PDB file of C-alpha atoms in Angstrom:
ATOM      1  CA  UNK O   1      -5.092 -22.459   0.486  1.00 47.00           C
ATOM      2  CA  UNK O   2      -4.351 -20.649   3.865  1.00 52.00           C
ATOM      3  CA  UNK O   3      -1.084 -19.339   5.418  1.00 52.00           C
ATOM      4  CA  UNK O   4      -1.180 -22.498   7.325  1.00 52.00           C
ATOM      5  CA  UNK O   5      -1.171 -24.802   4.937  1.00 56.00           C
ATOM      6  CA  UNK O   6       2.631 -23.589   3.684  1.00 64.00           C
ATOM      7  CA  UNK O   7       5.600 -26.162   4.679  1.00 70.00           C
ATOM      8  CA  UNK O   8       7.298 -22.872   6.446  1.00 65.00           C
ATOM      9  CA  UNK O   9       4.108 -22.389   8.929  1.00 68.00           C
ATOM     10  CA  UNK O  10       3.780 -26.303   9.802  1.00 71.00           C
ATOM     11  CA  UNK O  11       7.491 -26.227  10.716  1.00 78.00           C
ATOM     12  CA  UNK O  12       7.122 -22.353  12.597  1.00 75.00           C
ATOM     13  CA  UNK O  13       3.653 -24.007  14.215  1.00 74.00           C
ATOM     14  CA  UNK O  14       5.584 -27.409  15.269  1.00 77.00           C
ATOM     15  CA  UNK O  15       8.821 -25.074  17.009  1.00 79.00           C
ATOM     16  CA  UNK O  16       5.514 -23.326  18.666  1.00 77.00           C
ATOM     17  CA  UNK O  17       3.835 -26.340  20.230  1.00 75.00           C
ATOM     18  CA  UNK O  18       6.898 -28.125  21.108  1.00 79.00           C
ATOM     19  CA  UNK O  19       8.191 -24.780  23.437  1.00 78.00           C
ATOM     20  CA  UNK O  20       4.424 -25.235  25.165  1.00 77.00           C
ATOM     21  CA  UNK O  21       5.173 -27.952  28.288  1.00 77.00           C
ATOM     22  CA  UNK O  22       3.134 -31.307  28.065  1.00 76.00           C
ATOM     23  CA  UNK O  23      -0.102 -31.320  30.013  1.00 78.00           C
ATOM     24  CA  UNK O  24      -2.444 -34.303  29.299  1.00 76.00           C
ATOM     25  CA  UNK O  25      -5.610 -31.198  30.118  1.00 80.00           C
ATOM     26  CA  UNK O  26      -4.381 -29.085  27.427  1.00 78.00           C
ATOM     27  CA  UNK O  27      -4.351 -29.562  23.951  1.00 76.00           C
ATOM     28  CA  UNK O  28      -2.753 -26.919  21.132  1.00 72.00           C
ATOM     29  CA  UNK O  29      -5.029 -25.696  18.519  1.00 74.00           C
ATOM     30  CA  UNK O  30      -3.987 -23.164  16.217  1.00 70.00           C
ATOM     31  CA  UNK O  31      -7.387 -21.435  14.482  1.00 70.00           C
ATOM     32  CA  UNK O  32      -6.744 -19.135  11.176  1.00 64.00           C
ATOM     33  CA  UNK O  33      -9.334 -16.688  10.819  1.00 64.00           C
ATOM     34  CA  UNK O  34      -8.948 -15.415   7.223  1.00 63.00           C
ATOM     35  CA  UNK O  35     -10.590 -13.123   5.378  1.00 60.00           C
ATOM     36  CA  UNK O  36     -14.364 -13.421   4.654  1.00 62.00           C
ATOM     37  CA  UNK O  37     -13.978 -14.535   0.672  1.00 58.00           C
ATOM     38  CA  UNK O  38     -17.125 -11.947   0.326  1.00 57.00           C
ATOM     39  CA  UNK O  39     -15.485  -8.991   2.125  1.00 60.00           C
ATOM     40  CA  UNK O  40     -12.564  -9.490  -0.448  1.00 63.00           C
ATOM     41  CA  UNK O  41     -11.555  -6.979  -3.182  1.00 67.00           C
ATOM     42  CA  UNK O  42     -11.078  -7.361  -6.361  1.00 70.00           C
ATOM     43  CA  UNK O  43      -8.786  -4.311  -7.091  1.00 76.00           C
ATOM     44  CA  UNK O  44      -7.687  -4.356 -11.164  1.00 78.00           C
ATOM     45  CA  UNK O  45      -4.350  -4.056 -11.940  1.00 84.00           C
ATOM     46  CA  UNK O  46      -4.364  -0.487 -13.684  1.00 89.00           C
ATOM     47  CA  UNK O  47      -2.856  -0.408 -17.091  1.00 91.00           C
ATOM     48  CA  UNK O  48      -0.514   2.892 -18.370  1.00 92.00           C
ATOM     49  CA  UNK O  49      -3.495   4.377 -20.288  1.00 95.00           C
ATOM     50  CA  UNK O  50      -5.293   4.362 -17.086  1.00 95.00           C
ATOM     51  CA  UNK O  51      -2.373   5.962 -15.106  1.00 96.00           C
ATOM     52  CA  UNK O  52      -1.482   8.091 -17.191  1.00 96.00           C
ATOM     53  CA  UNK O  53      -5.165   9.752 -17.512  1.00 97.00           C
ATOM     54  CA  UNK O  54      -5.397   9.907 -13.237  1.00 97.00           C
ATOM     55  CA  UNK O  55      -2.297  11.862 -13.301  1.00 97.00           C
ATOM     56  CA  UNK O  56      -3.396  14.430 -15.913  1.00 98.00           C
ATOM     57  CA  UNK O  57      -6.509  14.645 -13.726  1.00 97.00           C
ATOM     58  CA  UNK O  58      -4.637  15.098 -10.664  1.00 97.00           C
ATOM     59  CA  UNK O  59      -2.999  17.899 -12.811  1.00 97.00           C
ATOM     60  CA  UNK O  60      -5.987  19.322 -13.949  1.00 97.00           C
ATOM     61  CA  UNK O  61      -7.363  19.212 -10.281  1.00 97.00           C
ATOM     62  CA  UNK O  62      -4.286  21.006  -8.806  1.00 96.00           C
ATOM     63  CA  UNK O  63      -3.854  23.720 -11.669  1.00 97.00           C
ATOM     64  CA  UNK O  64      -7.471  24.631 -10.339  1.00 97.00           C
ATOM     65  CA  UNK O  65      -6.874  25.204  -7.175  1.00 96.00           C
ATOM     66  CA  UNK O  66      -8.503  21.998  -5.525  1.00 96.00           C
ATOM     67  CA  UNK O  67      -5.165  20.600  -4.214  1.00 95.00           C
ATOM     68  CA  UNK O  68      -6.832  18.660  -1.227  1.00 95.00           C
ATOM     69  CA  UNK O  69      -8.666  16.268  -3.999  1.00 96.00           C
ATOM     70  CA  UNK O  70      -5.391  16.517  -6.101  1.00 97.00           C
ATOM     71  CA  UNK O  71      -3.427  15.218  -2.940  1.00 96.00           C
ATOM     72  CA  UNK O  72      -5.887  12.286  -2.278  1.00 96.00           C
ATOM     73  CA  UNK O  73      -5.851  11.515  -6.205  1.00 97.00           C
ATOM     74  CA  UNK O  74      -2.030  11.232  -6.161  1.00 97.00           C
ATOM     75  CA  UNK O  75      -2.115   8.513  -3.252  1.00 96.00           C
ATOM     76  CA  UNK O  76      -4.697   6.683  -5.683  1.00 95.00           C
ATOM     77  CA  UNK O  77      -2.463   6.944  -8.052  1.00 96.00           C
ATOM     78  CA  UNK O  78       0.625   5.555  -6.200  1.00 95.00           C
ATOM     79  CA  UNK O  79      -0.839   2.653  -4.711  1.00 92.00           C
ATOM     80  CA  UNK O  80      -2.065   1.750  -8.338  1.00 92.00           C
ATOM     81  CA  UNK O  81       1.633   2.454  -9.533  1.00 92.00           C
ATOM     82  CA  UNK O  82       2.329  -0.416  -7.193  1.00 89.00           C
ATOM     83  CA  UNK O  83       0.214  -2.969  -8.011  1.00 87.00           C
ATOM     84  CA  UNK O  84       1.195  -2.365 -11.177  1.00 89.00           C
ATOM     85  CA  UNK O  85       5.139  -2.650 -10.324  1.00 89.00           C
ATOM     86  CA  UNK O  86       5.048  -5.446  -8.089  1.00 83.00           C
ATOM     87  CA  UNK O  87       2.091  -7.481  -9.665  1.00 78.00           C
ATOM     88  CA  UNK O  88       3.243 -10.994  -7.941  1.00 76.00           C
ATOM     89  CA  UNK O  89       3.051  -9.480  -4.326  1.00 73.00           C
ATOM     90  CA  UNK O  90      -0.058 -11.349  -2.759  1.00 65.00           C
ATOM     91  CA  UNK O  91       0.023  -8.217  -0.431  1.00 66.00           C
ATOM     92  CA  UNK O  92      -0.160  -5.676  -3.356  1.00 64.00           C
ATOM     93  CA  UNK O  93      -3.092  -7.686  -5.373  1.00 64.00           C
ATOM     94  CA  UNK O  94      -5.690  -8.850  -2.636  1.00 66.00           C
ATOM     95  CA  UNK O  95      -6.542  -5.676  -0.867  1.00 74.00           C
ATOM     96  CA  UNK O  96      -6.252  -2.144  -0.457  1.00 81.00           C
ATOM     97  CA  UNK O  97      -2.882  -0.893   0.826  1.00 82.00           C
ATOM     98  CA  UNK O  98      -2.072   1.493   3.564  1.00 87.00           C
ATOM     99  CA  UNK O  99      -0.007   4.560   2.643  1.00 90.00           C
ATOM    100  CA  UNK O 100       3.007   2.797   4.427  1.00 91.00           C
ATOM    101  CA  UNK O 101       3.087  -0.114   2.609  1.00 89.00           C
ATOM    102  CA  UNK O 102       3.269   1.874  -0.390  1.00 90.00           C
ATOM    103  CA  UNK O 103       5.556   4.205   0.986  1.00 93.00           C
ATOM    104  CA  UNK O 104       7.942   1.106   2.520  1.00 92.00           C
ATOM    105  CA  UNK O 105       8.059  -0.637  -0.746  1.00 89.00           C
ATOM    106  CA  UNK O 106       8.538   1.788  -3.016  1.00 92.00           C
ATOM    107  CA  UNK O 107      11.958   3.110  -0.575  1.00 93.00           C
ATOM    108  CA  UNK O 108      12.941  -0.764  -0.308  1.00 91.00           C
ATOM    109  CA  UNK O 109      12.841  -1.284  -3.655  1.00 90.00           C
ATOM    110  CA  UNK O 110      14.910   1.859  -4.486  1.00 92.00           C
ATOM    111  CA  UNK O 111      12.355   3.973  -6.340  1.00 93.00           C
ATOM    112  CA  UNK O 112      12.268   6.443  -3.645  1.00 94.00           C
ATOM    113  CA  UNK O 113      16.056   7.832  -2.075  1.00 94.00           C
ATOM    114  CA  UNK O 114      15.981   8.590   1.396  1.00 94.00           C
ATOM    115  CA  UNK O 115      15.320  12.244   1.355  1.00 96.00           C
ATOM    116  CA  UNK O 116      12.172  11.375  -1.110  1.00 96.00           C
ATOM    117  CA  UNK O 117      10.750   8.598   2.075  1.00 94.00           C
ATOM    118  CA  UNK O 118      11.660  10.773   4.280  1.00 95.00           C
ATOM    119  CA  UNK O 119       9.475  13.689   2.603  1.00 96.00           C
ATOM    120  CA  UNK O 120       6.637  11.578   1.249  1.00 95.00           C
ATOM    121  CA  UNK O 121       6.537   9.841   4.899  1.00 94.00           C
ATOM    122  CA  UNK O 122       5.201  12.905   6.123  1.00 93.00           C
ATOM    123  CA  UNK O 123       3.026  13.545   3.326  1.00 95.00           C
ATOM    124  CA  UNK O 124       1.229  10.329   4.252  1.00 93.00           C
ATOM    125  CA  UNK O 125       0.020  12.071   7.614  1.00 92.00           C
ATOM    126  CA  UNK O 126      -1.568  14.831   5.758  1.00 93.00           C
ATOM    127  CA  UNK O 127      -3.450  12.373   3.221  1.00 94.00           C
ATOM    128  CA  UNK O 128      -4.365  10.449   6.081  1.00 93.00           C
ATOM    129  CA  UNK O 129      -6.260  13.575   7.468  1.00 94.00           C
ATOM    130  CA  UNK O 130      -7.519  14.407   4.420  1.00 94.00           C
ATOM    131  CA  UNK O 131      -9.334  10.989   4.075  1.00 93.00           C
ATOM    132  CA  UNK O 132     -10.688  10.759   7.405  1.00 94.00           C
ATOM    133  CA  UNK O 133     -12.040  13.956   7.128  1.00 94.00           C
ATOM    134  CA  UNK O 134     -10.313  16.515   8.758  1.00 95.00           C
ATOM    135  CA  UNK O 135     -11.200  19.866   6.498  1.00 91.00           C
ATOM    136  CA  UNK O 136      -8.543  21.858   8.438  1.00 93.00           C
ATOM    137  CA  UNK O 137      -5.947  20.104   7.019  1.00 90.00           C
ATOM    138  CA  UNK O 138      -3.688  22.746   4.560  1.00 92.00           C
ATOM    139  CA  UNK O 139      -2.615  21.041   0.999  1.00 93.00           C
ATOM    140  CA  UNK O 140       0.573  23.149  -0.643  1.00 94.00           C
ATOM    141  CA  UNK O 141       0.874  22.942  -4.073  1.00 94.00           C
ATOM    142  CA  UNK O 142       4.621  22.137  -3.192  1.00 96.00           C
ATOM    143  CA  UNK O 143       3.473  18.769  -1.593  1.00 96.00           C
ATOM    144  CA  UNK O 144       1.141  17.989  -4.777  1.00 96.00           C
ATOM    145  CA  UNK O 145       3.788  18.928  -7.324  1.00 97.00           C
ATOM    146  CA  UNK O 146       6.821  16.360  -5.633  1.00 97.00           C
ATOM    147  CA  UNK O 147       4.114  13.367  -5.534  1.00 97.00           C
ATOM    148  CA  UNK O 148       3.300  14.197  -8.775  1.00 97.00           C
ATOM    149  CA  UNK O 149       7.216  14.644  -9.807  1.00 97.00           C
ATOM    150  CA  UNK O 150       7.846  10.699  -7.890  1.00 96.00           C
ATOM    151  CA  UNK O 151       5.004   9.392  -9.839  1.00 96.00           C
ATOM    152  CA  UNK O 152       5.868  10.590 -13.190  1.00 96.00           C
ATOM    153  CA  UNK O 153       9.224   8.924 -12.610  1.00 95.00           C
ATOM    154  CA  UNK O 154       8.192   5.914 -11.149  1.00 94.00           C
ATOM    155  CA  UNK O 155       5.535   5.319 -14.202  1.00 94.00           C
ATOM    156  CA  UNK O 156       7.800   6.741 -16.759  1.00 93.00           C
ATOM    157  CA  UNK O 157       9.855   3.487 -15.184  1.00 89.00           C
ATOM    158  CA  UNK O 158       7.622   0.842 -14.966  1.00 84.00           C
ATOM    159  CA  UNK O 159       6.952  -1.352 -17.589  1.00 64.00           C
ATOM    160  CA  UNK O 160       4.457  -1.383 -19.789  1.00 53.00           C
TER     161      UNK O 160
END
């Protein structure tokens, strides 16, 4: 089924068309290009077992000194966290997530206050660096050790 097919985007489509003035050379077509069904994902819902052992690796990682790979395991880790917290979200099941959508929900939904957004916010930029590539890009063990602090309360949380 597409987004168009829902009662809510006939109705939103109908308001559209009927703002559009009448002109017997025109004629409103509304085209939904979806996703290519073979460009899809088909990212697992991680289970605690599996959670659990990527934070004790990004532990192990950062207790040797490679915090750059720790601080790119830990954003693995969160977005996993969330499809594992909000496993009805169409948006959280169907493809990969940016950091802000992670970030956003998790402050929404009240597992992060708004000094812990505000902080992890930033932290996104540096992740973001780190994954495109940028090898100038300084990891603190500070930064590691609060993402790692969030997600051992957010899992401890979440059900099992």
């Amino acid at each position: 089924m597409s987004p168009l097919d829902s009662e809510f985007s006939r109705t939103a489509l109908a308001e559209i068309a009927n703002r559009i003035p009448p002109n017997e050379d025109w004629r409103y077509v509304v085209v939904y290009a979806g996703q290519d069904p073979s460009e899809a994902l088909d990212i697992p819902r991680s289970n605690k077992f599996q959670i659990d052992h990527a934070i004790k690796e990004v532990r192990e990682l950062s207790a040797a000194g490679h915090d750059r790979a720790a601080m790119l395991q830990i954003w693995s880790v969160l977005e996993a966290l969330a499809r594992r917290i909000y496993p009805h979200d169409i948006r959280f099941t169907q493809r990969p997530l940016s950091t802000a959508e992670i970030v956003e929900r998790l402050a929404m939904e009240g597992e992060l206050d708004v000094d812990e957004a505000k902080r992890i916010r930033s932290l996104r930029s540096l992740r973001n660096l780190l994954a495109h590539g940028d090898f100038e890009t300084k990891i603190l063990k500070d930064d590691v050790a609060f993402i790692l602090a969030l997600v051992d309360r957010i899992n401890a949380n979440a059900s099992t």
